[in-house]
Amino acid sequence: MSSRRVRALAKGRTRPSAGLALAVLVGVSTSLLPLLRVVQPGAWLAGSIAIIALVLGAGYVARRFGLPSLAVSLIGIGVWVITVSVVFFRDSALFGVIPMPATFRDVPLLVDAAMTQVRDGAAPLNAGMALSFLIVAAAGLLAIAIDHVVVSARMPLLAAVALITVYLIPAIAVPQSVDVGTFIAFAAGLLLLLGVETATRDRGGNGGGDDGAGDADRARTAGTRRGTAVTAVGVGAAALVVAIVATPALPAPVPGGTSIVAIRGNSIDPSLDLGRDLRRPEDTAVLQVRSDAPTPPYLRAVTLSRFDGEEWQPDRGVGTSLDEEFEPLVVDSDVPIAEYTATVQVVNYVSPWLPVPYPAVNLDGLEGDWSVLPQNRTVISRSSSPQGQEYEITYDVPRPSAERIRSSEAAIGPDSATLNLPEDDPAVAAIREQALAVTSSTSSDYDALVALQRWFRGVEFEYSLNAPVRAGFDGTGLEAVQEFLDVKSGYCVHFASAFAIMARTLDMPARIVVGYLPGTATTDSIDEQTVHEVYSSQLHAWPEVHFEGIGWIPFEPTNSLGVPTAFASSTTPGTADGSTEETAPLAPEAPSASLGPDQTDALDESDSAAGTTTVGAGPPVGFVLAVIAVFALPGVWRAIRRRHRLIAAHTGDAAAAWAEASDTALDLGIALPRGESPRVLGRRLVDEAGADAAAMAVLVAAIEHASYAPPASAGQRRSDEPLDAAVRTVRAGLVAASERRARFAATLVPRSLFGRRAAEMRAAG
């Protein structure tokens, strides 16, 4: 081993490898690809790749000068600071480069703005300055960390775990099926990183025979190197399979608190922050339900009665065990009750609240520790999960006639939380004025509520998932409701909250329910009952109002969804007791079909026309270009290396000329045994691989002269043909004589980039 290498190793320095730096670049870049399904492609993508390349390039150059690992990392951090300052903080940085105190004050503001957008926005997010800063800065720091772990610390599997974690973050935030293109690109990048690191692992110590390592040393380490390579790639592949395929299939944890903020469409958000869930690009089946009722029931999960002017909160109380029977439904004797049964099978739903029809009076088949809140018949558990369960619910539905419900007041006990509104709030007075205007021509509480329902479902309002985000009122408080009533565009949360608040301003007890629409009919049936499939996009919120002697009556104000509530007159024929067996749609409206997995985009045609991007509609152009760029990187790097060698060969550099000819053979799958001399190898390439004999003779003579001539004459070569021309001629002959598959592999994934040993092993195999 040379004295220079001994000194470098003694100081803890690592020999730089351009191939390893490129592999780290590919690995880190491909780990960011899933962000393209969460954030709209834009400048952040180019910025992320650029800062990754800059910090890795700085590390490579620093190692070329023999600097220790700590200095390399510090230089990378310095490049990161300068790059971020130039791009995002030019106004506050000194000379636009050096961060100043004002710069450090701006950083938390940008981070906070970005986190707010991530928390409250809808996928795909539009990356402004704040979000772009967060992504680009994080990408640069990730590159510095991976560079240190892989190149300096030589811990590639730890780096693989980190990159897999980064890859999974968008999938956790926005559950969706595995994107094959992204998965292949990431898998290729990660395995490339592991393979190149393994191939270059021993360069610092016994990297080649020219440094004094003998055949015995190579024999002792050959098996170890081969085993390490196989182990590293095997572990990496296994980690990829487990992380990408198995992890999304695992059930989400069941929370132990009293509330949960859902981040997935297969859960329930009791704070009415449903917009994020409804705007998820991936629609999944959540439940299957069948019933003997004329129409499938809405499935309620959470009841929200407490409203403080800012947000609705779920009811609280001491539940009774499911081992005890539900309290019977109490209505006046002249109100008919229809009893139905429904069977629910949980497909992909994780929440402490169980979806059940209302009002449930009996539940069978449920496993685990569950309890019931008596005031709203909510079924809840702090320790059990509904995932994979199937249960049967009996529920009793009051069926008053139109005349009967008109004779009842919408009222409840004076101390009920379902009447509360903030006092002396100007927004309450404004909303009450609007409610009085809509209901001015009605003579009963029921007719007033029907008028409100008809108004919301009329031509003035539209259903939109995106308008509240654009207009800045994506909430349920009084100010958001006021804005919604002005804009007249929103989704179920806004319709339900506005309806309930307006009912309360008219002194009617109202609350909000969160659950699921009845689902979409399938072609399957069990016991002559049609199976309906409920999707995550059918997550829904609706209001209920309490009538004396009848109980809680649901209404459906959300424009274009569900079936509006209406009771037929007792004179309507069809039932013995004079009541209808189901609520009738309001004329002239027809009941809207429940949303299926492919129908959510149709709800907001105006938003689509305005240019809203739907991630699930297909891969964006930026993503396709990014994948193409990732796969093209090895070939581009190989072409750059070839050009530099040919330039050197033109000046008479025999080593560069011979290295390029040898690497060309390696790329084409031609084995290059280590003990083979240049003359023997040249003859074999001419006889067996199609190399031009005259050009090969020029290269062999040049490398022999450079290797064995006396120092004074080592640089003098006698030939009329430039070495770069000889290399091109040899390369043309080798390529022409090779198979098409070998030429394609040499272009897409050049074996010489993996290091000479790895390429030899692959070629030999």
Coordinates of C-alpha atoms in Angstrom, one line a residue, residues 334-578:
D334 CA -99.4 8.3 17.7
V335 CA -96.0 8.2 15.9
P336 CA -95.4 4.9 14.0
I337 CA -92.0 3.2 14.3
A338 CA -90.5 1.1 11.5
E339 CA -88.0 -1.5 12.7
Y340 CA -85.1 -2.6 10.4
T341 CA -81.9 -4.5 10.6
A342 CA -78.6 -3.8 8.9
T343 CA -75.4 -5.8 8.7
V344 CA -72.1 -3.9 8.4
Q345 CA -68.8 -5.5 7.4
V346 CA -65.7 -3.3 8.1
V347 CA -63.3 -3.5 5.1
N348 CA -60.8 -0.7 5.9
Y349 CA -61.9 1.6 8.7
V350 CA -60.0 2.4 11.9
S351 CA -61.6 4.6 14.5
P352 CA -62.9 4.5 18.1
W353 CA -66.4 5.3 16.8
L354 CA -68.4 2.5 15.2
P355 CA -70.6 3.3 12.2
V356 CA -74.2 2.3 12.9
P357 CA -77.6 3.4 11.7
Y358 CA -79.7 5.6 13.9
P359 CA -81.5 5.1 16.2
A360 CA -79.9 1.8 17.1
V361 CA -81.7 -0.4 19.7
N362 CA -79.7 -3.6 19.5
L363 CA -76.3 -4.7 18.3
D364 CA -75.0 -8.3 17.9
G365 CA -71.7 -9.8 16.7
L366 CA -69.3 -7.1 17.7
E367 CA -66.1 -8.2 19.4
G368 CA -64.1 -6.2 21.9
D369 CA -64.8 -3.7 24.7
W370 CA -67.4 -1.3 23.4
S371 CA -69.8 1.1 25.1
V372 CA -72.8 3.3 24.2
L373 CA -73.4 6.9 25.0
P374 CA -77.1 7.0 26.0
Q375 CA -77.8 10.6 24.8
N376 CA -77.0 9.9 21.2
R377 CA -76.6 6.1 20.9
T378 CA -73.0 6.5 19.8
V379 CA -71.0 3.3 20.0
I380 CA -67.4 3.9 21.1
S381 CA -64.3 2.0 22.3
R382 CA -61.0 3.2 23.8
S383 CA -59.2 -0.1 23.3
S384 CA -60.9 -2.1 20.5
S385 CA -60.8 -1.7 16.8
P386 CA -63.6 -2.3 14.3
Q387 CA -61.2 -3.4 11.6
G388 CA -62.3 -6.7 10.0
Q389 CA -65.4 -7.0 12.1
E390 CA -69.0 -7.8 11.0
Y391 CA -72.0 -6.9 13.1
E392 CA -75.8 -6.6 12.9
I393 CA -77.8 -3.6 14.1
T394 CA -81.4 -3.3 14.8
Y395 CA -82.7 0.2 14.5
D396 CA -86.1 1.9 14.9
V397 CA -87.1 4.8 12.7
P398 CA -89.9 7.2 13.6
R399 CA -92.3 7.6 10.7
P400 CA -94.6 10.6 11.5
S401 CA -96.9 12.0 8.8
A402 CA -96.3 15.6 7.6
E403 CA -99.3 16.7 9.6
R404 CA -98.0 15.1 12.8
I405 CA -94.5 16.6 12.6
R406 CA -95.9 20.0 11.7
S407 CA -97.9 19.9 15.0
S408 CA -94.7 19.3 17.0
E409 CA -92.3 22.0 18.1
A410 CA -88.6 21.7 17.5
A411 CA -87.7 21.9 21.2
I412 CA -85.8 20.2 23.9
G413 CA -84.9 20.8 27.6
P414 CA -83.7 24.4 28.2
D415 CA -80.3 23.3 29.5
S416 CA -79.4 21.3 26.5
A417 CA -76.1 22.0 24.8
T418 CA -77.9 21.7 21.4
L419 CA -79.3 25.2 21.9
N420 CA -76.1 27.0 22.8
L421 CA -74.7 29.9 20.7
P422 CA -72.1 32.6 21.7
E423 CA -73.9 35.6 23.2
D424 CA -73.5 39.1 21.7
D425 CA -71.7 37.9 18.7
P426 CA -72.5 40.0 15.6
A427 CA -72.1 36.9 13.4
V428 CA -75.0 35.2 15.3
A429 CA -77.3 38.2 14.6
A430 CA -76.3 38.2 10.9
I431 CA -76.9 34.5 10.5
R432 CA -80.3 34.8 12.3
E433 CA -81.4 37.5 10.0
Q434 CA -80.6 35.3 7.0
A435 CA -82.5 32.4 8.6
L436 CA -85.5 34.6 9.3
A437 CA -85.5 35.8 5.7
V438 CA -85.4 32.2 4.3
T439 CA -88.2 31.0 6.6
S440 CA -90.4 34.1 6.7
S441 CA -93.3 32.4 4.8
T442 CA -93.5 29.3 6.9
S443 CA -95.9 28.6 9.8
S444 CA -94.3 25.6 11.6
D445 CA -90.8 24.6 12.8
Y446 CA -90.8 21.6 10.4
D447 CA -91.8 23.8 7.4
A448 CA -89.1 26.3 8.4
L449 CA -86.4 23.6 8.4
V450 CA -87.7 22.2 5.1
A451 CA -87.4 25.7 3.7
L452 CA -83.8 26.0 4.9
Q453 CA -83.1 22.6 3.4
R454 CA -84.6 23.6 0.0
W455 CA -82.7 26.8 0.0
F456 CA -79.4 25.1 0.5
R457 CA -80.1 22.5 -2.1
G458 CA -81.3 25.2 -4.6
V459 CA -79.6 26.8 -7.6
E460 CA -77.9 29.4 -5.5
F461 CA -75.5 27.0 -3.8
E462 CA -73.0 24.6 -5.2
Y463 CA -71.0 21.7 -3.8
S464 CA -67.2 22.3 -3.9
L465 CA -64.3 20.8 -2.1
N466 CA -61.9 23.4 -3.2
A467 CA -63.8 26.7 -3.0
P468 CA -63.5 27.0 0.8
V469 CA -59.8 26.5 0.6
R470 CA -59.3 29.1 -2.1
A471 CA -61.6 31.6 -0.4
G472 CA -60.1 31.0 3.1
F473 CA -63.2 29.8 5.0
D474 CA -62.5 26.1 5.3
G475 CA -63.8 25.8 8.8
T476 CA -67.0 25.5 10.8
G477 CA -67.0 28.5 13.1
L478 CA -69.3 31.5 12.9
E479 CA -67.0 33.5 10.6
A480 CA -66.6 30.6 8.3
V481 CA -70.3 30.0 8.1
Q482 CA -70.9 33.7 7.4
E483 CA -68.3 33.5 4.5
F484 CA -70.0 30.3 3.2
L485 CA -73.4 32.0 3.2
D486 CA -71.9 34.8 1.1
V487 CA -69.9 32.6 -1.3
K488 CA -72.5 29.9 -1.4
S489 CA -70.0 27.2 -2.3
G490 CA -68.6 24.5 0.0
Y491 CA -68.9 20.9 1.0
C492 CA -71.0 18.9 3.5
V493 CA -69.3 20.4 6.6
H494 CA -70.3 23.9 5.6
F495 CA -73.9 23.0 4.7
A496 CA -74.4 21.0 7.9
S497 CA -72.8 23.7 10.1
A498 CA -74.7 26.5 8.5
F499 CA -78.0 24.6 8.8
A500 CA -77.5 23.7 12.4
I501 CA -76.4 27.2 13.5
M502 CA -79.3 28.8 11.6
A503 CA -81.7 26.4 13.3
R504 CA -80.3 27.3 16.7
T505 CA -80.7 31.0 15.9
L506 CA -84.4 30.2 15.5
D507 CA -84.4 28.5 19.0
M508 CA -84.5 25.0 17.6
P509 CA -82.2 22.3 19.1
A510 CA -79.7 21.2 16.5
R511 CA -76.6 19.1 16.3
I512 CA -74.3 17.6 13.7
V513 CA -73.6 14.0 12.9
V514 CA -70.4 12.7 11.1
G515 CA -70.6 9.4 9.4
Y516 CA -71.0 7.9 5.9
L517 CA -73.5 8.2 3.1
P518 CA -75.5 5.0 2.4
G519 CA -73.0 3.7 -0.2
T520 CA -73.1 2.4 -3.7
A521 CA -75.0 -0.6 -4.7
T522 CA -73.0 -3.6 -6.0
T523 CA -74.1 -6.7 -8.0
D524 CA -73.8 -8.9 -4.9
S525 CA -76.7 -9.8 -2.6
I526 CA -76.9 -11.8 0.7
D527 CA -80.2 -13.1 2.0
E528 CA -81.9 -11.1 -0.8
Q529 CA -80.4 -7.9 0.5
T530 CA -78.3 -5.9 -1.9
V531 CA -74.7 -5.2 -0.7
H532 CA -73.8 -1.6 -0.8
E533 CA -70.1 -0.6 -0.7
V534 CA -69.2 2.6 1.2
Y535 CA -66.1 4.5 0.0
S536 CA -63.8 6.9 1.8
S537 CA -65.1 9.7 -0.5
Q538 CA -68.6 9.2 1.1
L539 CA -67.5 10.5 4.4
H540 CA -70.2 13.0 5.3
A541 CA -71.7 15.4 7.8
W542 CA -75.4 16.2 8.2
P543 CA -77.5 18.1 10.8
E544 CA -80.3 16.8 13.1
V545 CA -83.1 18.7 14.8
H546 CA -85.1 17.5 17.8
F547 CA -88.9 17.4 17.7
E548 CA -91.0 16.9 20.9
G549 CA -92.6 13.5 20.9
I550 CA -90.7 12.3 17.9
G551 CA -87.0 12.6 18.6
W552 CA -84.0 13.6 16.5
I553 CA -84.8 14.0 12.8
P554 CA -82.0 14.1 10.2
F555 CA -82.0 16.7 7.4
E556 CA -79.9 16.8 4.2
P557 CA -79.0 20.4 3.2
T558 CA -75.8 19.4 1.2
N559 CA -76.4 20.4 -2.4
S560 CA -76.3 17.4 -4.8
L561 CA -75.7 14.7 -2.1
G562 CA -78.1 12.3 -0.4
V563 CA -81.9 12.5 -0.2
P564 CA -83.6 15.6 1.3
T565 CA -85.9 14.9 4.2
A566 CA -89.7 15.2 3.7
F567 CA -92.6 13.4 5.2
A568 CA -95.7 12.6 3.2
S569 CA -99.2 13.6 4.2
S570 CA -101.4 11.1 6.1
T571 CA -103.7 11.1 3.1
T572 CA -101.1 9.7 0.9
P573 CA -102.0 6.1 0.0
G574 CA -99.6 3.2 0.4
T575 CA -99.5 2.3 4.1
A576 CA -102.1 1.1 6.6
D577 CA -101.1 3.7 9.2
G578 CA -101.1 6.5 6.7

